[in-house]
Tab-separated table of C-alpha atoms in Angstrom:
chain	number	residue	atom	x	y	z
A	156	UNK	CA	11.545	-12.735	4.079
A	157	UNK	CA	8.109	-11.778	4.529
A	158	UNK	CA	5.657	-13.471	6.958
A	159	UNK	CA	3.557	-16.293	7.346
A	160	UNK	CA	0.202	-15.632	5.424
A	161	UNK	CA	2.174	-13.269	3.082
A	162	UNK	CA	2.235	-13.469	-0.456
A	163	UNK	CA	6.108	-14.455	-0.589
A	164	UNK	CA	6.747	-15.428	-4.198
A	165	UNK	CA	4.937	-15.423	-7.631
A	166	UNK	CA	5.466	-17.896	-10.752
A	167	UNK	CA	5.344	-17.531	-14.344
A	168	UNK	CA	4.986	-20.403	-16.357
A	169	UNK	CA	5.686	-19.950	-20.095
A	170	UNK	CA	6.307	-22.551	-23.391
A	171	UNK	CA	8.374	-19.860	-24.645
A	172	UNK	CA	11.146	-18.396	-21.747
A	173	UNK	CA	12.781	-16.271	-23.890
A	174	UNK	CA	9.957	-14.246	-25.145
A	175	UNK	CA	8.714	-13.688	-21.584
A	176	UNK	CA	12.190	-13.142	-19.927
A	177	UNK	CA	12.554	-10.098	-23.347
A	178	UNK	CA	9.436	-8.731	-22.376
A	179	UNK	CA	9.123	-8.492	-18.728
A	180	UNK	CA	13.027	-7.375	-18.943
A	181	UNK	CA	11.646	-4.465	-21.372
A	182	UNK	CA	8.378	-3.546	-19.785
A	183	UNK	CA	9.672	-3.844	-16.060
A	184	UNK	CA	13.303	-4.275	-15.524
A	185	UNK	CA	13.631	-7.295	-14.224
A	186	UNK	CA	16.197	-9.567	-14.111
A	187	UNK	CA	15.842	-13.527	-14.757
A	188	UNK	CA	18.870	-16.103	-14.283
A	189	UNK	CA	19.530	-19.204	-13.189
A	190	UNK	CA	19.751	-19.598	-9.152
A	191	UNK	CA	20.692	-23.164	-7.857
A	192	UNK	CA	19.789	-22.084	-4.239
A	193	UNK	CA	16.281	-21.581	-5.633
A	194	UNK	CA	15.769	-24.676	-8.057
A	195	UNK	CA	18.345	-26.934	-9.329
A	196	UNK	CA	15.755	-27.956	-12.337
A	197	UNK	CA	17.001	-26.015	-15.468
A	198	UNK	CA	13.941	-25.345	-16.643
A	199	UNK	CA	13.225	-22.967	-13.740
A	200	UNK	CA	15.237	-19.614	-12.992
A	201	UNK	CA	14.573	-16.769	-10.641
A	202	UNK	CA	13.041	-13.465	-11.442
A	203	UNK	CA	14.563	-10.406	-9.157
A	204	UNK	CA	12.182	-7.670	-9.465
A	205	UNK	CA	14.601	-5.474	-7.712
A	206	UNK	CA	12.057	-5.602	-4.929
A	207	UNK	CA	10.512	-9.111	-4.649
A	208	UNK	CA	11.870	-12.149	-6.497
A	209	UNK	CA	9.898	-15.059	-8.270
A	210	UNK	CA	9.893	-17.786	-11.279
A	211	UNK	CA	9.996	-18.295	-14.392
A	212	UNK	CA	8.739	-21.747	-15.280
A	213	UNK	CA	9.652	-23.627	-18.815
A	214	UNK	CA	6.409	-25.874	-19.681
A	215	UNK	CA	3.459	-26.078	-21.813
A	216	UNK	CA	1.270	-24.456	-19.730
A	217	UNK	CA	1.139	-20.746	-19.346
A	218	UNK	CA	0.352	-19.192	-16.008
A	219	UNK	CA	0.407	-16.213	-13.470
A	220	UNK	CA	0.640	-17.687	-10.291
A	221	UNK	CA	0.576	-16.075	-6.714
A	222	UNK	CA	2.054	-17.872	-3.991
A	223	UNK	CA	2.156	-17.586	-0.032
A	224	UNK	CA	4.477	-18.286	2.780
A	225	UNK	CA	2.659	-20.672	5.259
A	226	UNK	CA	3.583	-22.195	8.667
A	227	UNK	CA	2.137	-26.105	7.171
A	228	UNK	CA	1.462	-26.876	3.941
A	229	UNK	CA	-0.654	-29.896	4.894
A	230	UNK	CA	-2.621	-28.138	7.417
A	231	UNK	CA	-3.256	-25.480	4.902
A	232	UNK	CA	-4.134	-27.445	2.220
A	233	UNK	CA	-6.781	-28.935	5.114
A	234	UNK	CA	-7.796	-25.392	5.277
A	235	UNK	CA	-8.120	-25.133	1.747
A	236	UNK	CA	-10.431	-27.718	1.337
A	237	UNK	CA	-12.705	-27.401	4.824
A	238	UNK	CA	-13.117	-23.712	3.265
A	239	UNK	CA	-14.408	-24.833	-0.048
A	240	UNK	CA	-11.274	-24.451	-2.243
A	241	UNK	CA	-9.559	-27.753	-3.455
A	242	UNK	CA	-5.760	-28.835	-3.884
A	243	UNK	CA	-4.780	-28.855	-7.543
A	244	UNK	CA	-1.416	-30.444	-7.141
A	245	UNK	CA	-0.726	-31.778	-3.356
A	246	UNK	CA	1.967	-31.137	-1.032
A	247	UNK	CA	5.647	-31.767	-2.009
A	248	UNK	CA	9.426	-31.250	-1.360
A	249	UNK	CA	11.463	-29.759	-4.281
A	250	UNK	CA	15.319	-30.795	-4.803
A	251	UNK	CA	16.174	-27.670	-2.790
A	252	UNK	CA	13.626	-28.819	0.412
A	253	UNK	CA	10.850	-26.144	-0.592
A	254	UNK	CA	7.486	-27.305	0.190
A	255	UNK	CA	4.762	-26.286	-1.876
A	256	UNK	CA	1.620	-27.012	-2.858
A	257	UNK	CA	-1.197	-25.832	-5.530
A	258	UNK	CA	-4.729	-24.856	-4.297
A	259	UNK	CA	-7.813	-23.647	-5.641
A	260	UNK	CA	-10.126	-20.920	-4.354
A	261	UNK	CA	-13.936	-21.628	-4.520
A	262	UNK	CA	-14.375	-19.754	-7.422
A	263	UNK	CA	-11.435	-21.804	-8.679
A	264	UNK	CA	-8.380	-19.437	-8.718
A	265	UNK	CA	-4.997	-20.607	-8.550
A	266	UNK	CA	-2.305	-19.853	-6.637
A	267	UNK	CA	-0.088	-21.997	-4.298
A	268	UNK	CA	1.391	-21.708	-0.673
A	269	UNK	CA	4.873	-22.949	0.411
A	270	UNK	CA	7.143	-23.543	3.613
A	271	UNK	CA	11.122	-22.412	3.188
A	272	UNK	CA	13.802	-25.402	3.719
A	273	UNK	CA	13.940	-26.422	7.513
């Protein structure tokens, strides 16, 4: 796993999984299925790049999404916000005890930072 402060993960959220799963399968090689160690939701499966791994998100919103490894989410999301950014979507445990939350930069980028299971 890579360390704090690294970018850990990434997210793709798509209304239309099969189309993105066909083309990043074609253009890249990589691999998408359903992992219950990573989400037990359906709706989300893993993407194995063969070097890093990810998500592939079933919604109506569609998104790129960077995300970090971090020692606190709270106290980062602090961070966030004494540094100018603000927290789209704040701290929470998924099903699997990930938890993550969804910041903004100043400029209003998004990306989101996370903490593994205890």
């Amino acid at each position: 796993m890579p360390g704090f402060n690294d970018v850990a993960w990434f997210e793709i959220g798509t209304a239309d999984p099969a189309a993105a799963e066909r083309f990043y399968g074609e253009v890249f090689g990589w691999k998408i299925a359903q992992d219950s160690s990573a989400s037990t939701d359906p709706a989300y499966r893993v993407i194995d790049t063969g070097g890093s791994r990810g998500g592939l998100s079933t919604g109506t919103e569609d998104y790129a999404v960077f995300t970090v490894l971090v020692e606190d989410v709270d106290a980062t999301c602090r961070q966030v916000e004494k540094a100018g950014g603000r927290v789209q979507r704040p701290p929470s445990v998924n099903p699997v005890g990930v938890t993550f939350a969804h910041v903004l930069d100043p400029a209003g980028n998004h990306f989101s930072v996370f903490t593994p299971p205890k």
